[in-house]
CSV table of C-alpha atoms (C1' of nucleotides) in Angstrom, one decimal:
chain,number,residue,atom,x,y,z
A,1,MET,CA,139.3,101.3,109.7
A,2,ALA,CA,138.8,98.2,107.6
A,3,SER,CA,140.4,97.8,104.4
A,4,ASP,CA,138.8,100.4,101.7
A,5,THR,CA,138.3,97.3,99.5
A,6,LYS,CA,136.0,95.5,102.1
A,7,LYS,CA,134.1,98.8,102.2
A,8,ASN,CA,134.1,99.5,98.7
A,9,LEU,CA,132.7,95.7,98.3
A,10,LEU,CA,130.2,96.5,100.9
A,11,ASP,CA,129.2,99.5,99.5
A,12,SER,CA,128.7,97.7,95.8
A,13,ALA,CA,127.2,94.8,97.3
A,14,GLU,CA,124.4,97.1,99.1
A,15,ARG,CA,123.6,99.0,96.0
A,16,ALA,CA,123.3,95.9,94.0
A,17,ALA,CA,121.2,94.1,96.6
A,18,ARG,CA,118.7,96.7,97.2
A,19,GLN,CA,118.0,97.2,93.6
A,20,ARG,CA,118.1,93.7,92.3
A,21,GLY,CA,117.6,91.4,95.1
A,22,TYR,CA,120.0,88.5,96.6
A,23,ASP,CA,120.0,86.5,93.6
A,24,GLY,CA,120.3,89.5,91.7
A,25,PHE,CA,123.8,90.2,92.0
A,26,SER,CA,127.1,87.9,91.6
A,27,TYR,CA,130.7,88.5,92.5
A,28,ALA,CA,131.4,89.2,88.8
A,29,ASP,CA,129.3,92.0,89.0
A,30,LEU,CA,131.1,93.3,92.3
A,31,ALA,CA,134.4,92.6,90.9
A,32,ALA,CA,133.7,94.7,87.6
A,33,ASP,CA,132.1,97.5,90.0
A,34,VAL,CA,135.1,97.8,92.5
A,35,GLY,CA,137.7,96.9,90.3
A,36,ILE,CA,139.3,93.5,91.3
A,37,ARG,CA,139.0,90.0,90.1
A,38,LYS,CA,136.0,88.0,91.3
A,39,ALA,CA,138.2,85.3,93.0
A,40,SER,CA,139.7,88.3,95.0
A,41,ILE,CA,136.4,88.8,96.8
A,42,HIS,CA,136.2,85.5,98.5
A,43,HIS,CA,139.8,86.6,100.9
A,44,HIS,CA,137.3,89.5,102.2
A,45,PHE,CA,134.1,87.2,102.2
A,46,ALA,CA,134.7,83.6,102.2
A,47,SER,CA,131.1,83.3,100.9
A,48,LYS,CA,128.1,85.1,99.6
A,49,ALA,CA,126.2,83.9,102.8
A,50,ASP,CA,129.1,85.9,104.5
A,51,LEU,CA,128.7,88.6,102.6
A,52,ALA,CA,124.7,88.6,103.1
A,53,VAL,CA,125.2,88.8,106.8
A,54,ALA,CA,127.9,91.6,107.0
A,55,LEU,CA,125.7,93.6,104.7
A,56,MET,CA,122.8,93.3,107.0
A,57,ARG,CA,124.7,94.0,110.1
A,58,ARG,CA,126.5,97.0,108.8
A,59,TYR,CA,122.8,98.0,107.9
A,60,TYR,CA,121.5,97.3,111.3
A,61,THR,CA,124.1,99.9,112.8
A,62,ASP,CA,123.6,102.2,109.9
A,63,LEU,CA,119.8,102.5,110.5
A,64,GLU,CA,120.1,102.6,114.4
A,65,ALA,CA,122.5,105.6,114.5
A,66,ALA,CA,120.2,107.5,112.1
A,67,CYS,CA,117.4,106.9,114.0
A,68,ALA,CA,119.3,108.0,116.9
A,69,GLU,CA,120.3,111.0,115.1
A,70,ILE,CA,116.7,111.7,114.2
A,71,ASP,CA,115.6,111.6,117.9
A,72,SER,CA,118.5,114.1,118.9
A,73,ASN,CA,117.2,116.7,115.8
A,74,HIS,CA,113.1,116.2,116.6
A,75,PRO,CA,111.6,116.5,119.8
A,76,THR,CA,108.3,115.7,118.8
A,77,GLY,CA,106.6,112.3,117.8
A,78,ALA,CA,105.6,113.4,114.7
A,79,ALA,CA,108.6,114.9,113.4
A,80,ARG,CA,110.4,111.7,114.2
A,81,LEU,CA,108.0,109.8,112.2
A,82,ASN,CA,108.0,112.2,109.4
A,83,ALA,CA,111.7,112.2,109.5
A,84,LEU,CA,111.9,108.2,109.3
A,85,ILE,CA,109.4,108.4,106.6
A,86,ALA,CA,111.3,110.6,104.8
A,87,ARG,CA,114.4,108.6,105.2
A,88,TYR,CA,112.5,105.4,103.5
A,89,HIS,CA,111.3,107.8,100.9
A,90,GLU,CA,115.0,108.8,99.8
A,91,ALA,CA,116.0,105.1,100.2
A,92,LEU,CA,113.9,104.5,97.0
A,93,ASP,CA,116.3,106.3,94.6
A,94,GLY,CA,113.5,107.4,92.6
A,95,GLY,CA,112.1,103.9,92.5
A,96,GLN,CA,114.8,101.8,91.9
A,97,SER,CA,116.1,100.8,95.2
A,98,LEU,CA,114.5,99.3,98.5
A,99,CYS,CA,115.5,99.1,101.9
A,100,LEU,CA,117.8,96.1,102.2
A,101,CYS,CA,115.6,94.0,104.6
A,102,VAL,CA,113.0,94.5,102.3
A,103,SER,CA,115.0,93.6,99.2
A,104,PHE,CA,116.1,90.1,100.9
A,105,SER,CA,112.6,89.5,101.8
A,106,THR,CA,111.3,87.6,99.3
A,107,GLY,CA,114.1,85.1,98.1
A,108,THR,CA,114.2,83.6,101.8
A,109,ASP,CA,115.1,80.2,100.5
A,110,ASN,CA,118.3,81.2,99.2
A,111,LEU,CA,119.3,82.9,102.2
A,112,SER,CA,121.4,81.4,105.2
A,113,ALA,CA,119.8,81.2,108.9
A,114,ALA,CA,122.5,83.8,109.9
A,115,THR,CA,120.9,86.3,107.3
A,116,ILE,CA,117.5,85.6,108.2
A,117,ALA,CA,118.3,86.2,111.8
A,118,GLU,CA,120.0,89.5,110.9
A,119,MET,CA,116.6,90.5,109.3
A,120,THR,CA,114.9,89.6,112.2
A,121,ARG,CA,116.6,91.4,114.7
A,122,PHE,CA,116.6,94.5,112.3
A,123,ARG,CA,113.0,94.6,112.2
A,124,THR,CA,112.6,94.2,115.6
A,125,MET,CA,114.9,97.1,116.4
A,126,MET,CA,113.0,99.4,114.0
A,127,LEU,CA,109.7,98.1,115.5
A,128,GLY,CA,110.8,99.4,118.9
A,129,TRP,CA,112.0,102.8,117.8
A,130,ILE,CA,108.7,103.2,115.8
A,131,THR,CA,106.7,102.2,118.9
A,132,ARG,CA,108.5,105.0,120.9
A,133,ALA,CA,108.0,107.5,118.2
A,134,PHE,CA,104.2,107.0,118.4
A,135,LEU,CA,104.3,106.9,122.1
A,136,GLN,CA,105.9,110.5,122.2
A,137,GLY,CA,103.5,111.7,119.7
A,138,GLN,CA,100.8,110.3,121.8
A,139,LYS,CA,102.4,111.9,125.0
A,140,ASP,CA,102.8,115.6,123.1
A,141,GLY,CA,99.7,115.5,121.0
A,142,THR,CA,101.5,116.0,117.5
A,143,ILE,CA,100.3,112.4,116.0
A,144,ARG,CA,96.6,112.6,115.7
A,145,GLY,CA,94.4,109.6,116.8
A,146,VAL,CA,96.9,107.5,118.5
A,147,VAL,CA,95.1,105.0,120.8
A,148,ASP,CA,97.6,101.9,120.8
A,149,PRO,CA,101.0,102.8,120.1
A,150,THR,CA,102.3,99.3,119.8
A,151,ALA,CA,99.6,98.7,117.1
A,152,GLU,CA,100.2,101.7,115.3
A,153,ALA,CA,104.3,100.6,114.9
A,154,ARG,CA,103.1,97.2,114.2
A,155,ALA,CA,101.3,98.3,111.1
A,156,ALA,CA,103.5,101.5,110.1
A,157,LEU,CA,106.9,99.1,109.6
A,158,PRO,CA,104.9,96.8,106.9
A,159,LEU,CA,103.3,100.0,105.4
A,160,LEU,CA,106.7,101.5,104.9
A,161,GLU,CA,108.0,98.2,103.5
A,162,GLY,CA,104.9,97.8,101.2
A,163,ALA,CA,104.9,101.1,100.2
A,164,GLN,CA,108.5,100.9,99.0
A,165,LEU,CA,107.5,97.9,96.9
A,166,ALA,CA,104.8,99.5,95.5
A,167,ALA,CA,107.0,102.4,94.1
A,168,ARG,CA,109.6,99.7,92.9
A,169,VAL,CA,106.9,98.0,90.7
A,170,ALA,CA,105.7,100.9,89.0
A,171,GLN,CA,109.3,102.6,89.3
A,172,ASP,CA,107.5,105.6,90.9
A,173,PRO,CA,108.0,107.2,94.1
A,174,GLN,CA,104.8,108.7,94.3
A,175,LYS,CA,103.2,105.5,94.8
A,176,PHE,CA,105.0,105.5,98.3
A,177,GLU,CA,104.1,108.9,98.8
A,178,ALA,CA,100.4,107.9,98.2
A,179,ALA,CA,100.5,104.9,100.5
A,180,LEU,CA,102.0,107.1,103.4
A,181,GLY,CA,99.4,109.9,102.5
A,182,LEU,CA,97.0,109.1,105.5
A,183,LEU,CA,99.8,108.4,108.0
A,184,THR,CA,101.7,111.9,107.2
A,185,ALA,CA,98.1,113.5,107.3
A,186,ARG,CA,98.0,112.6,110.9
A,187,CYS,CA,101.7,113.9,111.5
A,188,ALA,CA,100.9,117.3,110.0
A,189,PRO,CA,100.9,120.4,112.2
B,1,MET,CA,90.3,73.0,78.7
B,2,ALA,CA,93.9,73.7,78.0
B,3,SER,CA,96.2,70.5,78.5
B,4,ASP,CA,96.5,69.4,81.9
B,5,THR,CA,100.3,69.5,81.4
B,6,LYS,CA,99.7,73.1,81.2
B,7,LYS,CA,97.7,73.5,84.2
B,8,ASN,CA,100.0,71.6,86.2
B,9,LEU,CA,103.0,73.3,85.2
B,10,LEU,CA,101.1,76.9,85.9
B,11,ASP,CA,100.2,75.5,89.3
B,12,SER,CA,103.6,74.2,90.3
B,13,ALA,CA,105.4,77.2,89.2
B,14,GLU,CA,102.9,79.5,91.1
B,15,ARG,CA,103.3,77.5,94.4
B,16,ALA,CA,107.2,77.8,93.6
B,17,ALA,CA,107.2,81.4,92.6
B,18,ARG,CA,105.1,82.5,95.8
B,19,GLN,CA,107.5,80.3,98.0
B,20,ARG,CA,110.7,81.3,96.4
B,21,GLY,CA,110.2,84.3,93.9
B,22,TYR,CA,111.1,84.3,90.5
B,23,ASP,CA,114.9,83.5,90.6
B,24,GLY,CA,113.9,81.1,93.2
B,25,PHE,CA,112.3,78.0,90.7
B,26,SER,CA,113.8,76.5,87.6
B,27,TYR,CA,112.6,74.4,84.7
B,28,ALA,CA,114.3,71.6,86.4
B,29,ASP,CA,112.1,72.0,89.4
B,30,LEU,CA,109.0,72.2,87.4
B,31,ALA,CA,110.1,69.1,85.5
B,32,ALA,CA,110.4,67.0,88.5
B,33,ASP,CA,107.1,68.2,90.2
B,34,VAL,CA,105.3,67.9,87.2
B,35,GLY,CA,107.0,64.3,86.2
B,36,ILE,CA,108.2,65.4,82.7
B,37,ARG,CA,111.4,66.6,80.9
B,38,LYS,CA,112.6,70.3,81.5
B,39,ALA,CA,113.0,70.6,77.7
B,40,SER,CA,109.3,69.6,77.5
B,41,ILE,CA,108.3,72.6,79.2
B,42,HIS,CA,109.5,74.8,76.2
B,43,HIS,CA,106.7,73.1,74.4
B,44,HIS,CA,104.3,75.2,76.9
B,45,PHE,CA,106.2,78.0,77.7
B,46,ALA,CA,108.9,79.1,75.2
B,47,SER,CA,110.9,81.1,77.7
B,48,LYS,CA,110.7,81.5,81.4
B,49,ALA,CA,109.6,85.2,81.1
B,50,ASP,CA,106.3,83.6,79.0
B,51,LEU,CA,105.4,81.4,82.0
B,52,ALA,CA,105.9,84.5,84.2
B,53,VAL,CA,103.8,86.4,82.1
B,54,ALA,CA,101.3,83.6,81.8
B,55,LEU,CA,101.0,83.4,85.7
B,56,MET,CA,100.7,86.9,86.3
B,57,ARG,CA,97.5,86.9,83.9
B,58,ARG,CA,96.1,83.6,85.5
B,59,TYR,CA,96.8,85.5,88.9
B,60,TYR,CA,94.8,88.5,87.8
B,61,THR,CA,91.9,86.5,86.7
B,62,ASP,CA,91.7,84.7,89.8
B,63,LEU,CA,91.7,87.5,92.1
B,64,GLU,CA,89.3,89.3,90.2
B,65,ALA,CA,86.8,86.3,90.3
B,66,ALA,CA,87.6,85.8,94.1
B,67,CYS,CA,87.0,89.9,94.5
B,68,ALA,CA,83.4,89.5,92.7
B,69,GLU,CA,82.7,86.7,94.7
B,70,ILE,CA,83.4,88.6,97.8
B,71,ASP,CA,81.0,91.4,96.6
B,72,SER,CA,78.2,89.1,96.0
B,73,ASN,CA,78.8,87.1,99.6
B,74,HIS,CA,79.2,90.6,101.6
B,75,PRO,CA,77.0,93.3,101.2
B,76,THR,CA,78.7,95.8,103.5
B,77,GLY,CA,82.3,97.6,103.1
B,78,ALA,CA,83.3,96.1,106.3
B,79,ALA,CA,82.5,92.5,105.5
B,80,ARG,CA,84.2,92.8,102.1
B,81,LEU,CA,87.5,94.3,103.5
B,82,ASN,CA,87.4,91.7,106.1
B,83,ALA,CA,87.1,89.0,103.4
B,84,LEU,CA,89.9,90.3,101.5
B,85,ILE,CA,92.3,90.4,104.3
B,86,ALA,CA,91.4,86.7,105.2
B,87,ARG,CA,92.3,86.1,101.7
B,88,TYR,CA,95.6,87.4,102.2
B,89,HIS,CA,96.2,85.8,105.4
B,90,GLU,CA,95.1,82.5,103.8
B,91,ALA,CA,97.6,83.0,100.9
B,92,LEU,CA,100.4,83.3,103.4
B,93,ASP,CA,100.1,79.1,103.6
B,94,GLY,CA,101.6,79.7,107.5
B,95,GLY,CA,104.3,82.4,106.5
B,96,GLN,CA,105.9,80.5,103.9
B,97,SER,CA,104.2,82.0,100.6
B,98,LEU,CA,103.3,85.3,99.3
B,99,CYS,CA,101.0,87.2,96.9
B,100,LEU,CA,102.3,86.5,93.5
B,101,CYS,CA,102.8,89.9,92.7
B,102,VAL,CA,104.6,90.6,95.8
B,103,SER,CA,107.2,87.7,95.3
B,104,PHE,CA,107.8,89.0,91.9
B,105,SER,CA,108.2,92.6,92.8
B,106,THR,CA,111.8,92.3,94.3
B,107,GLY,CA,113.7,91.3,91.5
B,108,THR,CA,112.1,93.4,89.1
B,109,ASP,CA,115.4,93.9,86.8
B,110,ASN,CA,115.1,89.9,85.7
B,111,LEU,CA,111.4,90.2,85.1
B,112,SER,CA,110.4,91.2,81.4
B,113,ALA,CA,108.7,94.3,80.5
B,114,ALA,CA,105.4,92.2,79.8
B,115,THR,CA,105.7,90.8,83.3
B,116,ILE,CA,105.9,94.2,85.0
B,117,ALA,CA,103.1,95.7,82.8
B,118,GLU,CA,100.8,92.5,84.2
B,119,MET,CA,102.0,93.5,87.7
B,120,THR,CA,100.9,97.1,87.2
B,121,ARG,CA,97.6,96.1,85.6
B,122,PHE,CA,97.0,93.8,88.7
B,123,ARG,CA,97.6,96.0,91.1
B,124,THR,CA,95.4,98.9,89.5
B,125,MET,CA,92.6,96.4,89.6
B,126,MET,CA,93.0,95.5,93.2
B,127,LEU,CA,93.2,99.1,94.2
B,128,GLY,CA,90.2,100.1,92.2
B,129,TRP,CA,88.3,97.1,94.1
B,130,ILE,CA,89.7,98.2,97.8
B,131,THR,CA,88.7,101.8,96.9
B,132,ARG,CA,85.2,100.5,96.1
B,133,ALA,CA,85.1,98.5,99.2
B,134,PHE,CA,86.1,101.6,101.3
B,135,LEU,CA,83.6,104.1,99.5
B,136,GLN,CA,80.8,101.3,100.3
B,137,GLY,CA,82.1,101.1,104.1
B,138,GLN,CA,81.9,104.9,104.4
B,139,LYS,CA,78.4,104.8,103.0
B,140,ASP,CA,76.7,102.0,105.2
B,141,GLY,CA,78.9,103.2,108.1
B,142,THR,CA,80.4,99.5,108.7
B,143,ILE,CA,84.2,100.9,108.3
B,144,ARG,CA,84.9,103.6,110.7
B,145,GLY,CA,86.4,107.1,110.2
B,146,VAL,CA,86.8,107.0,106.7
B,147,VAL,CA,87.5,110.4,105.2
B,148,ASP,CA,88.8,109.4,102.1
B,149,PRO,CA,88.3,106.4,100.5
B,150,THR,CA,90.7,106.6,97.7
B,151,ALA,CA,93.8,107.5,100.1
B,152,GLU,CA,92.6,104.6,102.2
B,153,ALA,CA,93.0,102.1,99.2
B,154,ARG,CA,96.4,103.4,98.3
B,155,ALA,CA,97.5,102.6,102.0
B,156,ALA,CA,95.7,99.2,102.4
B,157,LEU,CA,97.2,97.5,99.5
B,158,PRO,CA,100.9,98.2,100.2
B,159,LEU,CA,100.1,97.3,103.9
B,160,LEU,CA,98.4,94.1,103.0
B,161,GLU,CA,101.7,93.3,100.8
B,162,GLY,CA,103.9,94.6,103.7
B,163,ALA,CA,102.2,92.9,106.4
B,164,GLN,CA,103.1,89.2,104.0
B,165,LEU,CA,106.8,89.9,103.6
B,166,ALA,CA,106.7,90.7,107.3
B,167,ALA,CA,105.1,87.4,107.9
B,168,ARG,CA,107.4,85.7,105.6
B,169,VAL,CA,110.3,86.8,107.0
B,170,ALA,CA,109.4,85.9,110.5
B,171,GLN,CA,107.9,82.8,109.4
B,172,ASP,CA,105.2,83.7,111.4
B,173,PRO,CA,101.3,84.6,110.4
B,174,GLN,CA,100.7,86.5,113.3
B,175,LYS,CA,102.9,89.2,111.9
B,176,PHE,CA,100.5,89.8,109.5
B,177,GLU,CA,97.6,89.8,111.8
B,178,ALA,CA,99.4,92.4,114.1
B,179,ALA,CA,99.9,94.3,111.0
B,180,LEU,CA,96.3,94.7,110.1
B,181,GLY,CA,95.2,95.0,113.5
B,182,LEU,CA,94.3,98.6,113.2
B,183,LEU,CA,92.5,98.2,110.2
B,184,THR,CA,90.6,95.2,111.2
B,185,ALA,CA,89.5,97.0,114.5
B,186,ARG,CA,87.8,99.8,112.3
B,187,CYS,CA,85.8,97.0,110.6
B,188,ALA,CA,84.8,95.6,113.9
B,189,PRO,CA,81.1,95.6,114.5
C,1,DG,C1',145.9,90.9,99.0
C,2,DT,C1',145.1,89.9,94.4
C,3,DC,C1',146.2,87.4,90.7
C,4,DT,C1',145.4,83.5,86.9
C,5,DA,C1',143.3,79.7,86.1
C,6,DT,C1',140.1,76.3,86.7
C,7,DA,C1',136.8,73.1,89.0
C,8,DC,C1',132.2,72.4,89.0
C,9,DC,C1',127.3,72.7,88.6
C,10,DA,C1',123.0,74.7,87.6
C,11,DA,C1',120.7,77.6,84.7
C,12,DG,C1',117.6,78.9,80.2
C,13,DA,C1',117.3,77.3,75.6
C,14,DT,C1',117.6,74.2,71.2
C,15,DA,C1',117.8,70.6,67.9
C,16,DG,C1',116.0,66.7,66.0
C,17,DA,C1',114.2,61.5,67.0
C,18,DC,C1',110.1,59.3,68.2
D,1,DG,C1',103.6,66.5,73.0
D,2,DT,C1',107.6,64.2,75.1
D,3,DC,C1',112.1,62.4,74.8
D,4,DT,C1',117.6,62.5,74.9
D,5,DA,C1',121.4,64.9,74.0
D,6,DT,C1',123.5,69.1,73.6
D,7,DC,C1',125.1,74.1,73.9
D,8,DT,C1',126.0,78.1,76.2
D,9,DT,C1',126.1,81.0,79.8
D,10,DG,C1',127.0,82.4,84.0
D,11,DG,C1',127.2,81.3,89.1
D,12,DT,C1',129.9,80.2,93.6
D,13,DA,C1',134.0,78.5,94.9
D,14,DT,C1',139.2,76.5,95.2
D,15,DA,C1',144.6,76.2,94.3
D,16,DG,C1',148.4,77.9,94.2
D,17,DA,C1',151.8,81.6,92.0
D,18,DC,C1',153.2,86.0,92.8
DNA sequence: GTCTATACCAAGATAGAC
DNA sequence: GTCTATCTTGGTATAGAC
């Protein structure tokens, strides 16, 4: 595998970015966390922009794998959607953390074009998966009232992200649950 | 009224904050924009934290007034909700700008406790208004399928905010429209 | 691959003259 | 109320030794 240090840096950076945003962490923070000097980080990631791209790419892969695992563990559309909602809920970490893509979304001006491209790619992938979950839920009847799976997905992803944001501001995961209540009710047995 | 300079500073700061986030603008930026030296800004706002609180307070007042105006111009629940959605849509400014509260939401660690308190107050106010709009829409039958106005509002505010975020990342206001499509369809005549 | 040392810049903030 | 000048801190990044 890639060096442990590199993985540790990515782990530390992802944690920091999801808690404090792109502008909210520095090479000094990472250095202290990982246990090397900040100059050494440049050996692994020449610039912070490169690090951001690497973070988004790994995040993409991770969530793609998570969605695939959900598919193989849950046959119905409702169960799949509920599993994704649960994952976004866990990602909150008690109201202190966000999806990496959400966390990056505000400070777009400081992000490189390459990073924004990765964020777009990520949202496209998630949108596709959510659409298929609604389609499945419409077919198997486990999600009530689905007329247009595409329209549902286009609302569900922003809702998940906005709900995370609301929970983050309030430092209260219940805000997330409250925001998703209407949707989960439609997925209940 | 308060001095023109102070108002100009608030205007410039709000524009900058909504486009680039709290960490994305500096006293140097404001100084250049308004046409004074950055040291002079401290006369009006002793610290950036004070400026952030003043921004949120004014934003609260502005949106409270906007909601009151919507109420007086639109009698039905559906028309009121559509008017609010339209306002959040305009606030996007072509995909470059966000609601101030959304823009502040990511970098919470750099925000003062007073600023976060203002954000919470803002969201509470908006939630109340949206709840009343759904209640009205349920009574007058202009919003279809409303069973629980409170639950609707708790989903609608994060949806509006998440939709703005999605449009911001894509630099495309159509993402906002797509996210709100399901809701506006329920408000159509 | 990691280190020390340093360059360079931008940030928020303060002092004191006008 | 605005200015110049300065302080302090902390950011990203580089050079070159080990």
